[in-house]
CSV table of C-alpha atoms in Angstrom, one decimal:
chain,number,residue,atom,x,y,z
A,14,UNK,CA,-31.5,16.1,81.2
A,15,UNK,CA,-32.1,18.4,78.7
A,16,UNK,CA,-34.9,19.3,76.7
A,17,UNK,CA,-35.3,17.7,73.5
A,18,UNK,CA,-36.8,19.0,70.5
A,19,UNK,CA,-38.5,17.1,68.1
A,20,UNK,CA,-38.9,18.3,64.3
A,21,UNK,CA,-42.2,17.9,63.0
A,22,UNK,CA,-42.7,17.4,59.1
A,23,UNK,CA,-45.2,19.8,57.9
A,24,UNK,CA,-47.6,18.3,54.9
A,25,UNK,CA,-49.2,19.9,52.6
A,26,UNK,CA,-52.7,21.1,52.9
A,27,UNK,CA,-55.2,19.9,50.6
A,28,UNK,CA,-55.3,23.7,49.3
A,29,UNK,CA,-51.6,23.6,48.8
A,30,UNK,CA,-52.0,20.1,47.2
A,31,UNK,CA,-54.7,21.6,45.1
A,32,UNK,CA,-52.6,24.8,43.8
A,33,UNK,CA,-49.7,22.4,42.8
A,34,UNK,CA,-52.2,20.0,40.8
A,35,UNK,CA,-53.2,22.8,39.0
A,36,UNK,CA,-49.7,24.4,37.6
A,37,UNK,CA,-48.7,21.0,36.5
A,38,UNK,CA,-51.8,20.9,34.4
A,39,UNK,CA,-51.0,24.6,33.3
A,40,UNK,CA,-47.5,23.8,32.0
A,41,UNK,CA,-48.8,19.9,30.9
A,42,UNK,CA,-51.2,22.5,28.6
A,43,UNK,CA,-48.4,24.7,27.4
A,44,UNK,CA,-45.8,21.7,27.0
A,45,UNK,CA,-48.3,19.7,24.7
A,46,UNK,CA,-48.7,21.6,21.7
A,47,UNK,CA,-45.4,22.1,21.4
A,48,UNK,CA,-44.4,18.3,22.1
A,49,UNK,CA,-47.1,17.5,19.4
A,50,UNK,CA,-45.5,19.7,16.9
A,51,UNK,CA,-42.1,18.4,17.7
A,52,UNK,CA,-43.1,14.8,16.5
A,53,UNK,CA,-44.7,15.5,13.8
A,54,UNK,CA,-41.4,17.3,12.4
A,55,UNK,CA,-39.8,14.1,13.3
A,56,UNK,CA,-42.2,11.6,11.6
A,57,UNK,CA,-41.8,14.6,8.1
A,58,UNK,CA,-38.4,14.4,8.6
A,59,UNK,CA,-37.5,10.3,8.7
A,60,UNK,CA,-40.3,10.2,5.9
A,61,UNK,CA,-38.7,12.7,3.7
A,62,UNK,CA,-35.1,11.0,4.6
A,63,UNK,CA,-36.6,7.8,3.8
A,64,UNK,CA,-37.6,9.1,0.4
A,65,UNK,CA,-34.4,10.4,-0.5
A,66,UNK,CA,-32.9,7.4,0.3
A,67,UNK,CA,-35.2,5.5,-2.1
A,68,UNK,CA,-34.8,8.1,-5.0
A,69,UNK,CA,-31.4,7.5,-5.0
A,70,UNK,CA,-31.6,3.5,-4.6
A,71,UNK,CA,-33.8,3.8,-8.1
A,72,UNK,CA,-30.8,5.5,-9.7
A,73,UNK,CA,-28.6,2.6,-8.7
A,74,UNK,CA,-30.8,-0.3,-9.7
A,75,UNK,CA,-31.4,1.2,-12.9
A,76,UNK,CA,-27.6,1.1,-13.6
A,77,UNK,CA,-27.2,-2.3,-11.9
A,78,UNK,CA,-30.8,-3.6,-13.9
A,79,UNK,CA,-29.3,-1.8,-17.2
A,80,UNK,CA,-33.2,-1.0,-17.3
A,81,UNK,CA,-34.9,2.3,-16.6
A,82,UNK,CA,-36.5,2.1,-13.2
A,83,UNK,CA,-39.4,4.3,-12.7
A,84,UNK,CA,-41.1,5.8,-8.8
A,85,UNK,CA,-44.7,6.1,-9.1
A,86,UNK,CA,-46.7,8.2,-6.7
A,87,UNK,CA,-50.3,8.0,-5.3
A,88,UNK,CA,-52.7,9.1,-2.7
A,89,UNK,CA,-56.1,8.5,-1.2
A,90,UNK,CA,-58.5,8.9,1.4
A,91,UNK,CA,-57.1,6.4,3.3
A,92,UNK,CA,-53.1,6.7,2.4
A,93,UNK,CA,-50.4,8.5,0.5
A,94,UNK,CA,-47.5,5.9,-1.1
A,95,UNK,CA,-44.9,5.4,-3.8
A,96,UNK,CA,-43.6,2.1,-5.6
A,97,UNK,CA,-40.2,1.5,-7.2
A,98,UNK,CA,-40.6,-0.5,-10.1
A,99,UNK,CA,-39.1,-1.7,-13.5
A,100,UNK,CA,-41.0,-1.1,-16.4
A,101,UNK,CA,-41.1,-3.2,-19.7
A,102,UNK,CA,-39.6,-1.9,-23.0
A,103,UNK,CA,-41.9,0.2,-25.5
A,104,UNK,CA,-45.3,0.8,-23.7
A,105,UNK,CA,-47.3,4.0,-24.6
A,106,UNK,CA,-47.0,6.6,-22.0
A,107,UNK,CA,-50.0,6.7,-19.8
A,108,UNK,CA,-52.0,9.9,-19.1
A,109,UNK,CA,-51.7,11.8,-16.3
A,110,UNK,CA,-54.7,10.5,-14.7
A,111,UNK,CA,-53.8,6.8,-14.8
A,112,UNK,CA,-51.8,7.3,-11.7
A,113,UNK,CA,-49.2,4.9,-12.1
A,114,UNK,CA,-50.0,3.1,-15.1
A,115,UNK,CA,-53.6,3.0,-14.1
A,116,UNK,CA,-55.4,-0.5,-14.1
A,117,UNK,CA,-52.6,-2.6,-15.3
A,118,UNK,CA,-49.5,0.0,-14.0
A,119,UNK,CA,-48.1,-0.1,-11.0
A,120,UNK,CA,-49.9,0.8,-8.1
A,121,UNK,CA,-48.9,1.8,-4.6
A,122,UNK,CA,-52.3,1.6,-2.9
A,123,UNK,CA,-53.0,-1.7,-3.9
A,124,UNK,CA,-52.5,-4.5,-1.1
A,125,UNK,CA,-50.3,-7.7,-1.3
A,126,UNK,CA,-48.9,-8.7,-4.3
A,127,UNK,CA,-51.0,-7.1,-6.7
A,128,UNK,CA,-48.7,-3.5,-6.8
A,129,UNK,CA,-47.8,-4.5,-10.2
A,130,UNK,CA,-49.8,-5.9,-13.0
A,131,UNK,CA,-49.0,-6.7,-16.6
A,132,UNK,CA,-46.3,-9.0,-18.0
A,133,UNK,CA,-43.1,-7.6,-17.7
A,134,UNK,CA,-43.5,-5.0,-14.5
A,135,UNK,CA,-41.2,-6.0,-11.6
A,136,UNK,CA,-42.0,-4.1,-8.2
A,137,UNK,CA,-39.1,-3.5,-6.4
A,138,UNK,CA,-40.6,-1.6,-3.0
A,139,UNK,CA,-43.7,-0.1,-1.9
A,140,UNK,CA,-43.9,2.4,0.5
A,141,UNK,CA,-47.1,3.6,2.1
A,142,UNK,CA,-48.1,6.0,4.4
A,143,UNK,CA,-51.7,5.6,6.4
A,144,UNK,CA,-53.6,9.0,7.0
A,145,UNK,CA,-53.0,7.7,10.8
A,146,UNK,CA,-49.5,8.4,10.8
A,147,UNK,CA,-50.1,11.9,10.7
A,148,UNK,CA,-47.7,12.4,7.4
A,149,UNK,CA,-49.3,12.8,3.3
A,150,UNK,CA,-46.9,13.0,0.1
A,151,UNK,CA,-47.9,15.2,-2.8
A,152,UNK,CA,-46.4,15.4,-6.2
A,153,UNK,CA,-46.3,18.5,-8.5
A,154,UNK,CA,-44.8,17.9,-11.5
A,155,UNK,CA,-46.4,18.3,-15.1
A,156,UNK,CA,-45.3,14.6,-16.6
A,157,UNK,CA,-48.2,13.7,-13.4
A,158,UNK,CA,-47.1,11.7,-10.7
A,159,UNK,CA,-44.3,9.6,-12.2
A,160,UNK,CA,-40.5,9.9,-12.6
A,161,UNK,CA,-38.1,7.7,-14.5
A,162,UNK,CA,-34.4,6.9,-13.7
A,163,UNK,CA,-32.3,6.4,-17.1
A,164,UNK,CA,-30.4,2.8,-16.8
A,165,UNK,CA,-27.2,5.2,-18.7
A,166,UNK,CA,-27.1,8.2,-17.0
A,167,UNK,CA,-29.1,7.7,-13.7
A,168,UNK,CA,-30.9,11.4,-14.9
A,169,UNK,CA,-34.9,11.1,-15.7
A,170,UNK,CA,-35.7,10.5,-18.6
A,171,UNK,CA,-39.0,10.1,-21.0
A,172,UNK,CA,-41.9,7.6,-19.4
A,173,UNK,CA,-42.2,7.1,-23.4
A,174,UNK,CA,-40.3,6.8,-26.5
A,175,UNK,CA,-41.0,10.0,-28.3
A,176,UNK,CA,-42.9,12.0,-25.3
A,177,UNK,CA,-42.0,14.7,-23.8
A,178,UNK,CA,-38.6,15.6,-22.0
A,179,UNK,CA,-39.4,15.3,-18.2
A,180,UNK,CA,-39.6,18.5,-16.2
A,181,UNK,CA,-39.3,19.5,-12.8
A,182,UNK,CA,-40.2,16.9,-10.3
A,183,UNK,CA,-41.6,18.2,-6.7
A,184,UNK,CA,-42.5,15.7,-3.9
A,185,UNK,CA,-44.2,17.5,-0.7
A,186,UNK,CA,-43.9,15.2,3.0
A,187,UNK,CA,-46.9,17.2,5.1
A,188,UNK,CA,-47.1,16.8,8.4
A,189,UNK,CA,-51.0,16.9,9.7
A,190,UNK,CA,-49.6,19.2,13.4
A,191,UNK,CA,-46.2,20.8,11.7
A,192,UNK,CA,-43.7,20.0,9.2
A,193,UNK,CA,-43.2,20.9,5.3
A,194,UNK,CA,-40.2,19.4,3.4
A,195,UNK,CA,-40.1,19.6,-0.4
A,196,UNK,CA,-37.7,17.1,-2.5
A,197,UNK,CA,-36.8,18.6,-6.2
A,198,UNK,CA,-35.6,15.8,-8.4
A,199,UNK,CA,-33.1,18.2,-10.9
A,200,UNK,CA,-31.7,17.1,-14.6
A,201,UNK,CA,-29.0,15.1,-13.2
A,202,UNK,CA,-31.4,13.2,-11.8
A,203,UNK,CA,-30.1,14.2,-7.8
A,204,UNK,CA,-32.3,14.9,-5.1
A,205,UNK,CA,-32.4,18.4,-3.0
A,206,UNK,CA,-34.5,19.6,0.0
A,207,UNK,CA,-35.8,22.7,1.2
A,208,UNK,CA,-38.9,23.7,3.5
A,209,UNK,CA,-41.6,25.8,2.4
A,210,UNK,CA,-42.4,27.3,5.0
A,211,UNK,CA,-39.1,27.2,7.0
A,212,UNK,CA,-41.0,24.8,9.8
A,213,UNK,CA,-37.7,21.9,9.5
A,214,UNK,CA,-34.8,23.6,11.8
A,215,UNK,CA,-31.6,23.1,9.6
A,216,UNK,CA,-33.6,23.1,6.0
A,217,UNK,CA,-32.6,26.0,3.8
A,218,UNK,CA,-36.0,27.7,3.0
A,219,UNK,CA,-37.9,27.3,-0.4
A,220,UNK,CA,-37.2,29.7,-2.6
């Protein structure tokens, strides 16, 4: 008969095992960060889209409303937010400090149905954003943290009859790992994007 030969498998040694264990957790620790940062570009990006996307929907409903409709920003320790809402006719504009109205404005970080207080305010959506998400607005703008959508021309206009014009209105999405996006609200009233500090692939840097 002839001879037969029999292949053997050859394991691993527990060195071997050992040397394999340790580059995966070599290239786990180099894939992480970047992972990390990737998501958190994600999360700016779907929250600054999101934004957008509520900007323009106060243009709209202050043409369909025939009544100005106004986005009012806030943040704290604990969150960062913005409410639409519809403001009643002929208040006194509120200072800058009063975020939102102050204690009988609109405001974003209150819970339930307590956004809005003071006859005639109608919230129309809240959005808020808890420190845990890993995403923060900010607002520069030097009318404070407000802007107003003209039921005529769907541009900003005044928070008060015989105040100032509005100026430039800034909104910054941070991510807490990676991710800058800044939304510039112009004259017309239409939204544009940039990053500052060219961390958003496909975002024309800030000037």
């Amino acid at each position: 008969m002839p001879n037969l030969h029999r292949m053997h498998a050859r394991g691993l040694t527990l060195v071997e095992l050992l040397v394999v264990i340790g580059l995966v957790g070599i290239l786990i620790g180099l894939a992480a960060p970047s992972m990390r940062d990737l998501i958190s570009v994600k999360r700016v990006q779907g929250t600054n889209d999101e934004l957008i996307t509520d900007l323009q929907y106060a243009r709209v409903e202050a043409a369909r409303r025939n009544h100005d409709v106004r986005v009012g920003f806030k943040a704290t320790d604990s969150l960062s937010c913005y409410v639409l809402y519809v403001e009643p006719e002929a208040l006194p504009v509120e200072t800058p400090e009063l975020v939102n109205g102050g204690d009988s404005g609109c405001d974003c970080s209150r819970s339930g149905a307590d956004v809005c207080q003071g006859p005639g305010r109608e919230e129309i959506k809240t959005v808020k954003l808890p420190r845990s998400s890993g995403v923060a607005l900010g607002v520069t703008s030097e009318d404070g943290p407000i802007i107003s959508f003209g039921r005529n021309s769907g541009a900003p206009v005044r928070l008060a009859p015989g105040g100032p014009d509005p100026g430039r209105f800034d909104v910054l999405v941070t991510g807490t790992a990676r991710g800058k996006l800044r939304t510039s609200v112009n004259a017309t009233g239409r939204p544009s994007v940039c990053s500052p500090d060219a961390s958003v692939s496909g975002v024309p840097p800030c000037q």
